[in-house]
Coordinates of C-alpha atoms in Angstrom, one line a residue:
M10 CA -10.0 -6.9 -26.7
A11 CA -10.6 -6.8 -23.0
I12 CA -13.2 -9.0 -21.2
V13 CA -14.6 -7.3 -18.1
S14 CA -17.3 -8.0 -15.6
G15 CA -16.9 -5.4 -12.9
E16 CA -15.0 -2.5 -11.4
Y17 CA -11.7 -4.5 -11.3
G18 CA -11.6 -4.9 -15.0
A19 CA -13.1 -1.5 -15.8
R20 CA -10.2 0.2 -14.0
H21 CA -7.7 -1.8 -16.1
V22 CA -9.4 -0.9 -19.3
N23 CA -9.5 2.8 -18.4
N24 CA -5.8 2.8 -17.8
L25 CA -5.0 1.0 -21.0
Q26 CA -7.2 3.3 -23.0
A27 CA -5.5 6.4 -21.5
R28 CA -1.9 5.1 -21.7
A29 CA -1.7 2.6 -24.6
P30 CA 0.8 3.4 -27.3
R31 CA -0.5 5.2 -30.4
G32 CA -2.0 2.7 -32.8
W33 CA -3.5 0.4 -30.2
S34 CA -7.2 0.0 -30.1
I35 CA -8.7 -1.3 -26.8
E36 CA -12.2 -2.7 -27.2
Q37 CA -14.1 -4.3 -24.4
W38 CA -16.9 -6.9 -23.9
K39 CA -18.8 -7.1 -20.6
A40 CA -19.3 -10.8 -19.8
P41 CA -22.7 -12.1 -18.4
A42 CA -23.0 -11.8 -14.6
V43 CA -24.6 -15.3 -14.2
F44 CA -23.6 -18.7 -15.6
P45 CA -24.9 -22.3 -15.1
L46 CA -22.6 -24.8 -13.3
I47 CA -21.8 -26.4 -16.6
I48 CA -21.6 -24.5 -19.9
D49 CA -22.6 -26.9 -22.7
Y50 CA -22.9 -24.3 -25.4
P51 CA -20.5 -21.4 -25.0
E52 CA -22.1 -19.6 -28.0
D53 CA -25.3 -19.1 -26.0
Y54 CA -23.4 -16.6 -23.8
L55 CA -21.6 -14.8 -26.6
P56 CA -22.7 -12.1 -29.0
A57 CA -23.1 -13.1 -32.7
S58 CA -19.7 -11.7 -33.5
F59 CA -16.7 -9.8 -32.2
P60 CA -14.4 -7.4 -34.0
P61 CA -11.1 -9.0 -35.0
C62 CA -8.2 -8.7 -32.5
D63 CA -4.7 -9.8 -31.9
L64 CA -4.8 -10.1 -28.1
I65 CA -7.5 -11.0 -25.6
L66 CA -7.2 -9.6 -22.1
S67 CA -9.4 -11.3 -19.5
F68 CA -10.1 -9.3 -16.4
A69 CA -13.3 -11.3 -15.7
E70 CA -14.4 -11.8 -12.1
N71 CA -16.2 -15.1 -12.8
K72 CA -14.3 -18.4 -13.4
S73 CA -16.9 -19.5 -15.9
V74 CA -15.6 -16.9 -18.4
A75 CA -12.5 -19.1 -18.9
E76 CA -14.7 -21.6 -20.6
L77 CA -15.7 -19.0 -23.2
I78 CA -12.2 -17.7 -24.0
P79 CA -11.3 -20.4 -26.6
E80 CA -14.6 -19.7 -28.5
I81 CA -13.8 -15.9 -28.3
A82 CA -10.3 -16.5 -29.6
A83 CA -11.7 -18.5 -32.5
M84 CA -14.2 -15.7 -33.3
T85 CA -11.7 -12.9 -33.1
G86 CA -8.7 -14.6 -34.7
A87 CA -6.6 -13.7 -31.6
R88 CA -3.1 -15.0 -31.4
G89 CA -2.6 -14.5 -27.7
V90 CA -4.5 -14.4 -24.4
V91 CA -3.6 -12.8 -21.1
A92 CA -5.9 -14.1 -18.3
A93 CA -5.3 -12.3 -15.0
V94 CA -5.1 -14.2 -11.8
D95 CA -5.5 -11.5 -9.2
N96 CA -8.0 -13.7 -7.3
E97 CA -8.0 -17.5 -7.4
A98 CA -11.8 -17.5 -7.1
W99 CA -11.9 -15.8 -10.5
L100 CA -9.5 -18.2 -12.2
P101 CA -8.4 -21.2 -10.0
R102 CA -5.0 -22.7 -10.7
G103 CA -6.4 -25.9 -12.2
L104 CA -8.7 -24.0 -14.6
A105 CA -5.8 -21.8 -15.6
R106 CA -3.8 -24.9 -16.6
Q107 CA -6.8 -26.2 -18.6
L108 CA -7.2 -22.8 -20.3
R109 CA -3.5 -22.8 -21.4
G110 CA -4.0 -26.3 -22.7
W111 CA -7.2 -25.6 -24.6
L112 CA -5.6 -22.6 -26.3
E113 CA -2.3 -24.4 -27.0
R114 CA -4.2 -26.9 -29.1
M115 CA -5.6 -23.9 -31.1
N116 CA -2.1 -22.5 -31.5
V117 CA -3.0 -19.5 -29.4
A118 CA -0.5 -18.4 -26.8
C119 CA -1.8 -17.9 -23.3
A120 CA -0.3 -16.3 -20.1
T121 CA -2.0 -16.6 -16.8
P122 CA 0.1 -14.2 -14.5
K123 CA -0.5 -14.5 -10.8
P124 CA -0.6 -11.7 -9.9
L125 CA -1.2 -9.8 -13.2
C126 CA 1.6 -7.4 -12.4
S127 CA 4.1 -10.2 -12.5
L128 CA 3.9 -10.3 -16.4
T129 CA 7.1 -9.5 -18.3
E130 CA 8.1 -9.8 -21.9
R131 CA 9.1 -13.4 -21.4
D132 CA 7.5 -14.9 -18.3
Y133 CA 5.1 -14.5 -15.3
K134 CA 4.6 -15.8 -11.8
V135 CA 2.5 -18.9 -11.1
T136 CA 3.7 -19.3 -7.5
R137 CA 6.0 -17.2 -5.3
R138 CA 9.0 -19.2 -6.4
E139 CA 8.0 -20.3 -9.9
R140 CA 7.8 -18.4 -13.2
E141 CA 6.2 -19.7 -16.4
T142 CA 7.8 -18.7 -19.7
Y143 CA 6.0 -18.1 -22.9
E144 CA 6.7 -17.3 -26.5
S145 CA 4.3 -14.8 -28.1
E146 CA 5.0 -11.6 -30.0
V147 CA 1.6 -10.1 -29.2
I148 CA 1.8 -10.9 -25.4
S149 CA 5.4 -9.6 -25.3
E150 CA 4.5 -6.4 -27.1
F151 CA 1.7 -5.8 -24.5
A152 CA 4.1 -6.6 -21.7
R153 CA 6.7 -4.0 -22.9
Y154 CA 4.3 -1.4 -21.6
F155 CA 2.1 -3.1 -19.0
G156 CA 2.9 -5.8 -16.5
Q157 CA 5.6 -6.0 -13.8
P158 CA 6.3 -2.5 -12.8
D159 CA 9.6 -1.0 -14.0
L160 CA 10.4 2.5 -12.7
L161 CA 13.6 4.3 -13.4
L162 CA 14.7 6.6 -10.6
T163 CA 16.8 9.7 -11.0
I164 CA 18.5 10.4 -7.6
D165 CA 20.4 13.3 -6.2
E166 CA 23.0 11.2 -4.4
T167 CA 24.5 14.2 -2.6
E168 CA 21.1 15.1 -1.0
G169 CA 19.8 11.5 -1.0
V170 CA 16.5 12.6 -2.6
I171 CA 14.6 11.2 -5.6
V172 CA 14.5 13.9 -8.3
S173 CA 12.3 12.2 -11.0
V174 CA 10.8 8.9 -12.0
E175 CA 10.4 7.4 -15.4
V176 CA 7.7 4.8 -15.9
R177 CA 9.2 2.3 -18.2
R178 CA 6.5 -0.3 -17.6
D179 CA 3.3 0.4 -15.7
A180 CA 1.1 -2.1 -13.9
V181 CA -2.0 -2.8 -16.0
C182 CA -4.2 -1.1 -13.5
G183 CA -2.1 2.1 -13.4
C184 CA -0.8 1.6 -9.9
A185 CA 2.9 1.9 -10.8
R186 CA 2.3 5.3 -12.5
Y187 CA 0.3 6.5 -9.5
V188 CA 3.2 5.6 -7.1
A189 CA 5.8 7.1 -9.5
E190 CA 4.0 10.5 -9.6
K191 CA 4.4 10.7 -5.8
L192 CA 8.0 9.6 -5.3
P193 CA 9.9 12.8 -6.4
G194 CA 11.0 14.8 -3.4
L195 CA 11.2 11.8 -1.1
S196 CA 14.4 10.8 0.6
V197 CA 15.9 7.4 -0.5
D198 CA 15.5 6.2 3.1
E199 CA 11.8 6.6 3.1
A200 CA 10.9 5.9 -0.5
E201 CA 10.5 2.1 -0.4
E202 CA 8.2 2.1 2.6
K203 CA 6.2 5.0 1.2
A204 CA 5.8 3.2 -2.2
G205 CA 4.4 0.2 -0.4
L206 CA 1.8 2.4 1.4
L207 CA 0.9 4.2 -1.9
H208 CA 0.4 0.8 -3.6
H209 CA -2.1 -0.3 -1.0
H210 CA -3.9 3.1 -1.0
F211 CA -4.3 3.2 -4.8
P212 CA -5.9 0.7 -3.9
C213 CA -4.5 -2.5 -5.3
L214 CA -7.5 -4.8 -6.0
A215 CA -5.6 -8.1 -5.9
S216 CA -7.0 -10.7 -3.4
M217 CA -6.3 -10.5 0.3
V218 CA -6.9 -14.3 0.7
K219 CA -3.8 -16.1 2.0
L220 CA -2.4 -18.7 -0.4
N221 CA -0.3 -21.8 0.3
D222 CA 1.8 -21.4 -2.8
Y223 CA 2.6 -17.8 -1.7
N224 CA 3.8 -18.9 1.7
H225 CA 0.5 -18.0 3.2
D226 CA 0.8 -14.5 1.9
T227 CA -1.7 -12.7 -0.3
L228 CA -1.6 -11.6 -3.9
M229 CA -2.0 -8.0 -2.8
H230 CA 1.2 -8.2 -0.8
E231 CA 3.0 -10.0 -3.6
S232 CA 2.0 -7.2 -6.0
G233 CA 3.4 -4.6 -3.6
N234 CA 6.6 -6.6 -3.1
L235 CA 7.2 -6.6 -6.9
L236 CA 7.0 -2.9 -7.0
K237 CA 9.2 -2.3 -3.9
D238 CA 11.8 -4.8 -5.2
N239 CA 12.1 -2.7 -8.4
L240 CA 12.8 0.4 -6.3
A241 CA 15.0 -1.3 -3.7
A242 CA 17.7 -2.3 -6.2
Q243 CA 18.1 1.4 -7.2
L244 CA 17.8 2.8 -3.8
K245 CA 20.3 0.5 -2.1
R246 CA 23.4 2.3 -3.2
C247 CA 22.2 5.6 -1.8
K248 CA 20.8 4.6 1.5
K249 CA 22.6 5.6 4.7
T250 CA 23.9 2.7 6.8
R251 CA 23.0 3.2 10.4
Y252 CA 25.0 1.5 13.2
I253 CA 23.5 1.1 16.6
A254 CA 25.9 0.5 19.5
P255 CA 24.8 -1.9 22.3
L256 CA 23.8 -0.2 25.5
G257 CA 26.9 0.8 27.5
R258 CA 29.2 0.6 24.5
T259 CA 30.7 3.8 22.9
G260 CA 32.2 2.2 19.8
D261 CA 35.7 2.7 21.2
E262 CA 37.0 -0.5 22.6
N263 CA 39.6 1.3 24.7
A264 CA 37.1 3.7 26.3
P265 CA 36.7 3.3 30.1

């Protein structure tokens, strides 16, 4: 079940409903738009019941929704939660730690990937240099298909051109697939830069606020770097190495 509150979450759900493996059912609940500063009774902001589910996906754009997630997990019987951190205003780091703790006491696994597209089948980013591991079959099953982009390139090494791209794991929002569809026909020398531009033009909806724990970079740029890093490792062996001779040098040490 997906929790949404605006366009950010709606786009994620649309991609999941269009691309999820056969047998998955993606329900959604739209969270209230307004909450008090302190939520004393979470049930006052929840429907009388939810359909049972294995995994809760929180794409909420309000930090108060985190206080409702344990109650939703209890009502649905969920065994795992993925709470996206694409904007710290929506899920601050301290509240993300609290949420993981609340759910751990309920024996419910919780991942809070920052950004969301850093999620893999075993871990996710919490800062630029730190990754948090988790153990959960339901979260890992989700992350097989959606999370940190994994594109497999087929390259004509003679011509130095990308022939085709297989999407082994899409970003939850669909950005990786969008980029993959536009890479065939590009030269290996231009593909990485072009992928970064396509990522931004999708557009990525991760925050553009500079964060200390990301070396004063933004989550949008971190998201783009994750995608480009996946491509760079495959493109490296096919790129042409260019040498630039200093002014006045010919490359021949014996030349006059």
